[in-house]
Amino acid sequence: MAGLIEATALRAAGDGYVATLDRDWEIWGPAGGYLAAIALRAVRERALDGHRPVTLTGQFVRVAQPGELQISITPLKEGASALYAVTLSQDGQPIFLSQVWTTRRAEPSAPIQPVMPDVPRPAVLRNQEELSAERGIQPGKFWKNLEGRPVEFRLHDDPPAQHPNQRRWMRFTQWDEGQADDLFFDAMRTALLIDLGIWPGHWHRLEGAAGYLAPSLDLTVYFHGSEPAGAWLLSDADSDVSGDGLISGRVRIWSEAGRALATGSGHCLVTTPRSR
């Protein structure tokens, strides 16, 4: 099983790049956050010296198919701050359209920081895979990429959650600590977890199983600060607005040291599985 860095590897192709989608990173198809991570990886290859990622906005246009992705990247503005447009496509059709801001600016501002939720640290929490196995559930292969330690573990048939937010510590199982000082690689991790958290943030509020799916429609992520994230990341997800075919969610990612690493939001488009 390839880690995130290996699974987002790029090959130069003309003016852009090619990536081969790794099927171990599929849920209902290639995970939306995985596609966002590939877009950030492309910007990393083109970014000016000293730049770090600031903002990603993206639209999921089509479901990607197994195989190769063609990646084009266009600098829209370059300087102390830079803006890049990235298109991931297959067979000439756009799959994911994104815009990524980067900067090397670091002028001081008022040091306003949020306070991390008061939750147990991962060392004292149980592994989600073990908890699921005790209930007779075998997680899909995607979840082998991550070790999750939920603050409050529950399944669809459990009583309502005590807290509306779904909070769980996450660690990438194949994370290379040798890349720990690369802020683009950190951004790839946090963007993936923000996209991943919106749907669980919704069903965490439900009493019973949802009779529908909700693939990502769009994603916006704001990256905070310029210090490495560390191995364990706390996903604090809440999806408190839904209806009329849409689910809206907000997710903040924290370091184990209590720093806000990234904040994001997105819409999911409700779809009803077709009967076979």
Coordinates of C-alpha atoms in Angstrom, one line a residue:
M1 CA 0.0 0.0 0.0
A2 CA 1.5 3.3 -1.1
G3 CA 1.6 6.3 1.3
L4 CA 0.2 9.7 0.3
I5 CA 3.5 11.0 -1.1
E6 CA 4.0 7.9 -3.3
A7 CA 0.3 7.8 -4.3
T8 CA 0.5 11.4 -5.6
A9 CA 3.8 11.1 -7.5
L10 CA 3.9 13.1 -10.7
R11 CA 5.6 12.5 -14.1
A12 CA 6.4 15.5 -16.3
A13 CA 4.4 15.4 -19.6
G14 CA 4.7 18.3 -22.0
D15 CA 3.8 21.5 -20.1
G16 CA 2.1 19.6 -17.3
Y17 CA 2.2 16.3 -15.4
V18 CA 0.6 12.9 -15.3
A19 CA -0.4 11.0 -12.1
T20 CA -1.6 7.4 -11.8
L21 CA -4.5 7.1 -9.5
D22 CA -3.9 4.6 -6.7
R23 CA -6.9 2.4 -6.1
D24 CA -6.1 2.1 -2.4
W25 CA -7.2 5.7 -2.1
E26 CA -10.8 5.0 -3.3
I27 CA -14.0 5.3 -1.2
W28 CA -17.0 5.7 -3.6
G29 CA -14.4 6.5 -6.2
P30 CA -11.0 8.2 -5.8
A31 CA -11.4 10.2 -2.6
G32 CA -12.0 13.9 -3.3
G33 CA -9.3 14.9 -0.8
Y34 CA -6.9 12.6 -2.7
L35 CA -7.6 14.6 -5.9
A36 CA -7.1 17.9 -4.0
A37 CA -3.7 16.5 -2.7
I38 CA -2.6 15.8 -6.2
A39 CA -3.5 19.3 -7.2
L40 CA -1.4 20.7 -4.3
R41 CA 1.4 18.4 -5.3
A42 CA 1.4 19.9 -8.8
V43 CA 1.6 23.4 -7.3
R44 CA 4.5 22.4 -5.1
E45 CA 6.4 21.5 -8.2
R46 CA 5.8 25.0 -9.7
A47 CA 5.8 27.2 -6.7
L48 CA 8.4 29.9 -6.3
D49 CA 11.2 29.5 -3.8
G50 CA 10.2 30.1 -0.2
H51 CA 6.5 29.9 -0.9
R52 CA 4.0 27.9 1.2
P53 CA 0.3 27.0 0.4
V54 CA -2.3 29.5 1.7
T55 CA -5.7 28.6 0.2
L56 CA -7.1 25.9 -2.0
T57 CA -10.5 26.1 -3.7
G58 CA -11.8 23.3 -5.9
Q59 CA -14.7 21.9 -7.7
F60 CA -15.3 18.2 -8.3
V61 CA -16.6 18.1 -11.8
R62 CA -16.7 14.3 -12.5
V63 CA -15.9 11.0 -10.8
A64 CA -12.4 10.0 -11.8
Q65 CA -11.8 6.5 -13.2
P66 CA -8.9 4.2 -12.5
G67 CA -5.8 5.0 -14.5
E68 CA -4.0 8.2 -15.4
L69 CA -4.8 11.8 -14.7
Q70 CA -3.5 14.6 -16.9
I71 CA -2.6 17.7 -14.9
S72 CA -2.2 21.2 -16.3
I73 CA -1.1 24.2 -14.1
T74 CA -1.3 27.8 -15.1
P75 CA 0.3 30.6 -13.1
L76 CA -2.3 33.4 -12.9
K77 CA -0.1 35.7 -10.8
E78 CA 3.4 35.3 -9.4
G79 CA 5.4 37.4 -7.0
A80 CA 5.5 37.6 -3.2
S81 CA 2.1 35.9 -3.4
A82 CA 1.1 33.7 -6.3
L83 CA -2.1 32.2 -7.7
Y84 CA -2.2 29.0 -9.8
A85 CA -5.0 27.3 -11.7
V86 CA -4.9 23.6 -11.8
T87 CA -7.0 21.2 -13.9
L88 CA -7.0 17.4 -13.4
S89 CA -8.6 15.7 -16.4
Q90 CA -9.1 12.4 -18.1
D91 CA -9.8 11.8 -21.8
G92 CA -10.0 15.6 -22.3
Q93 CA -12.8 16.0 -19.7
P94 CA -12.1 18.0 -16.4
I95 CA -12.3 16.0 -13.2
F96 CA -11.2 18.5 -10.6
L97 CA -10.7 22.3 -11.1
S98 CA -8.8 24.2 -8.5
Q99 CA -7.2 27.5 -7.6
V100 CA -4.3 27.6 -5.1
W101 CA -2.8 30.7 -3.5
T102 CA 0.8 30.5 -2.2
T103 CA 3.0 33.2 -0.5
R104 CA 6.4 33.8 1.0
R105 CA 5.1 36.8 3.0
A106 CA 5.4 36.6 6.8
E107 CA 4.8 40.1 8.1
P108 CA 3.7 40.1 11.8
S109 CA 0.1 40.5 12.7
A110 CA -1.9 40.3 15.9
P111 CA -1.4 36.7 17.2
I112 CA -5.0 35.6 17.5
Q113 CA -5.3 31.9 17.8
P114 CA -8.4 29.6 18.5
V115 CA -8.3 27.2 21.4
M116 CA -8.3 23.5 20.5
P117 CA -11.2 21.5 21.9
D118 CA -10.5 19.8 25.3
V119 CA -10.3 16.2 24.1
P120 CA -8.2 13.2 25.1
R121 CA -4.9 12.8 23.3
P122 CA -4.5 9.9 20.9
A123 CA -2.2 7.9 23.2
V124 CA -5.2 7.2 25.6
L125 CA -7.8 6.5 22.9
R126 CA -8.5 3.2 21.1
N127 CA -7.9 2.4 17.5
Q128 CA -11.0 2.8 15.3
E129 CA -10.2 -0.4 13.4
E130 CA -10.2 -2.4 16.6
L131 CA -13.4 -0.8 17.8
S132 CA -15.1 -1.6 14.5
A133 CA -13.8 -5.2 14.5
E134 CA -15.4 -5.7 17.9
R135 CA -18.7 -4.8 16.3
G136 CA -18.2 -7.1 13.3
I137 CA -17.3 -4.4 10.8
Q138 CA -14.4 -4.6 8.4
P139 CA -13.3 -1.2 7.2
G140 CA -12.7 -0.7 3.4
K141 CA -9.2 -0.7 2.0
F142 CA -9.1 3.2 2.0
W143 CA -9.0 3.2 5.8
K144 CA -5.7 1.2 5.8
N145 CA -4.1 4.5 4.8
L146 CA -5.1 6.1 8.1
E147 CA -5.1 5.2 11.7
G148 CA -8.1 6.8 13.4
R149 CA -8.7 7.2 17.1
P150 CA -12.1 8.6 17.7
V151 CA -12.9 10.8 20.7
E152 CA -16.5 9.3 20.6
F153 CA -16.9 6.1 18.7
R154 CA -20.4 5.3 17.4
L155 CA -22.1 3.5 14.6
H156 CA -25.4 4.2 12.9
D157 CA -27.5 2.1 15.3
D158 CA -25.9 3.6 18.4
P159 CA -27.6 6.3 20.5
P160 CA -27.2 9.9 19.4
A161 CA -23.8 11.4 19.8
Q162 CA -23.2 13.2 23.1
H163 CA -21.5 16.1 21.1
P164 CA -22.6 17.3 17.7
N165 CA -19.0 17.5 16.3
Q166 CA -17.3 14.4 15.1
R167 CA -13.8 14.4 16.5
R168 CA -11.1 11.9 15.8
W169 CA -7.3 11.9 15.8
M170 CA -5.9 10.7 12.5
R171 CA -2.4 9.5 11.5
F172 CA -1.2 8.6 8.0
T173 CA 0.1 5.1 8.4
Q174 CA 2.8 5.4 5.7
W175 CA 3.9 9.0 6.6
D176 CA 7.6 9.7 6.1
E177 CA 8.9 11.7 9.0
G178 CA 11.7 12.8 6.7
Q179 CA 9.1 15.0 4.9
A180 CA 8.0 16.6 8.2
D181 CA 9.2 20.1 7.3
D182 CA 7.5 20.3 3.9
L183 CA 4.5 22.5 4.3
F184 CA 3.0 21.4 0.9
F185 CA 3.0 17.8 2.1
D186 CA 1.4 18.9 5.3
A187 CA -1.3 20.8 3.3
M188 CA -1.9 17.7 1.2
R189 CA -2.7 15.8 4.5
T190 CA -4.9 18.4 6.0
A191 CA -6.9 19.1 2.7
L192 CA -7.5 15.3 2.4
L193 CA -8.8 15.1 6.0
I194 CA -11.0 18.2 5.6
D195 CA -12.7 16.7 2.6
L196 CA -12.9 13.4 4.4
G197 CA -14.6 14.8 7.5
I198 CA -17.7 16.5 6.0
W199 CA -19.7 13.3 5.4
P200 CA -18.9 11.7 8.8
G201 CA -19.7 15.1 10.4
H202 CA -23.2 14.6 8.9
W203 CA -24.0 11.0 9.8
H204 CA -22.5 11.6 13.3
R205 CA -25.7 13.7 13.9
L206 CA -28.1 11.1 12.6
E207 CA -30.2 8.5 14.5
G208 CA -29.9 5.5 12.2
A209 CA -28.2 4.9 8.9
A210 CA -28.5 7.3 6.0
G211 CA -30.2 5.8 2.9
Y212 CA -28.1 7.9 0.6
L213 CA -24.5 8.8 -0.4
A214 CA -23.0 12.2 -0.6
P215 CA -20.0 12.7 -2.9
S216 CA -18.0 16.0 -2.6
L217 CA -19.2 18.8 -4.8
D218 CA -16.6 21.5 -3.8
L219 CA -13.9 22.2 -1.3
T220 CA -12.3 25.2 0.2
V221 CA -9.3 25.0 2.6
Y222 CA -7.4 27.8 4.4
F223 CA -3.9 26.7 5.6
H224 CA -2.7 28.4 8.8
G225 CA 0.8 29.2 9.8
S226 CA 4.2 28.0 8.7
E227 CA 5.3 25.4 11.2
P228 CA 5.3 21.6 10.5
A229 CA 2.1 19.8 11.6
G230 CA 3.4 16.6 13.3
A231 CA 2.2 13.1 13.0
W232 CA -1.2 13.1 14.8
L233 CA -3.9 15.4 13.4
L234 CA -7.2 16.1 15.1
S235 CA -10.2 16.4 12.8
D236 CA -13.0 18.5 14.3
A237 CA -15.9 18.1 11.9
D238 CA -19.5 19.4 12.0
S239 CA -22.1 19.3 9.2
D240 CA -25.0 21.1 10.8
V241 CA -26.9 22.2 7.6
S242 CA -28.5 19.7 5.2
G243 CA -31.5 19.4 3.0
D244 CA -32.7 19.9 -0.6
G245 CA -30.1 17.5 -1.9
L246 CA -27.1 19.1 -0.2
I247 CA -25.0 18.6 2.9
S248 CA -22.8 21.5 4.1
G249 CA -19.9 20.9 6.5
R250 CA -17.0 22.6 8.3
V251 CA -13.8 21.0 9.5
R252 CA -10.8 22.3 11.4
I253 CA -7.6 20.3 11.7
W254 CA -5.4 20.7 14.8
S255 CA -1.9 19.5 15.7
E256 CA -1.3 17.5 18.8
A257 CA 0.5 20.6 20.2
G258 CA -2.9 22.5 19.9
R259 CA -2.2 24.6 16.8
A260 CA -4.9 25.2 14.3
L261 CA -3.4 23.9 11.0
A262 CA -6.2 24.3 8.5
T263 CA -9.9 25.2 8.3
G264 CA -12.1 24.2 5.5
S265 CA -15.7 23.7 4.3
G266 CA -17.5 22.1 1.4
H267 CA -20.8 20.9 0.0
C268 CA -21.7 17.3 -0.7
L269 CA -24.3 16.4 -3.3
V270 CA -26.9 13.8 -2.0
T271 CA -27.4 10.9 -4.3
T272 CA -29.6 7.8 -3.8
P273 CA -28.0 4.5 -4.7
R274 CA -29.7 2.8 -7.6
S275 CA -31.3 -0.5 -6.9
R276 CA -29.7 -3.4 -8.9

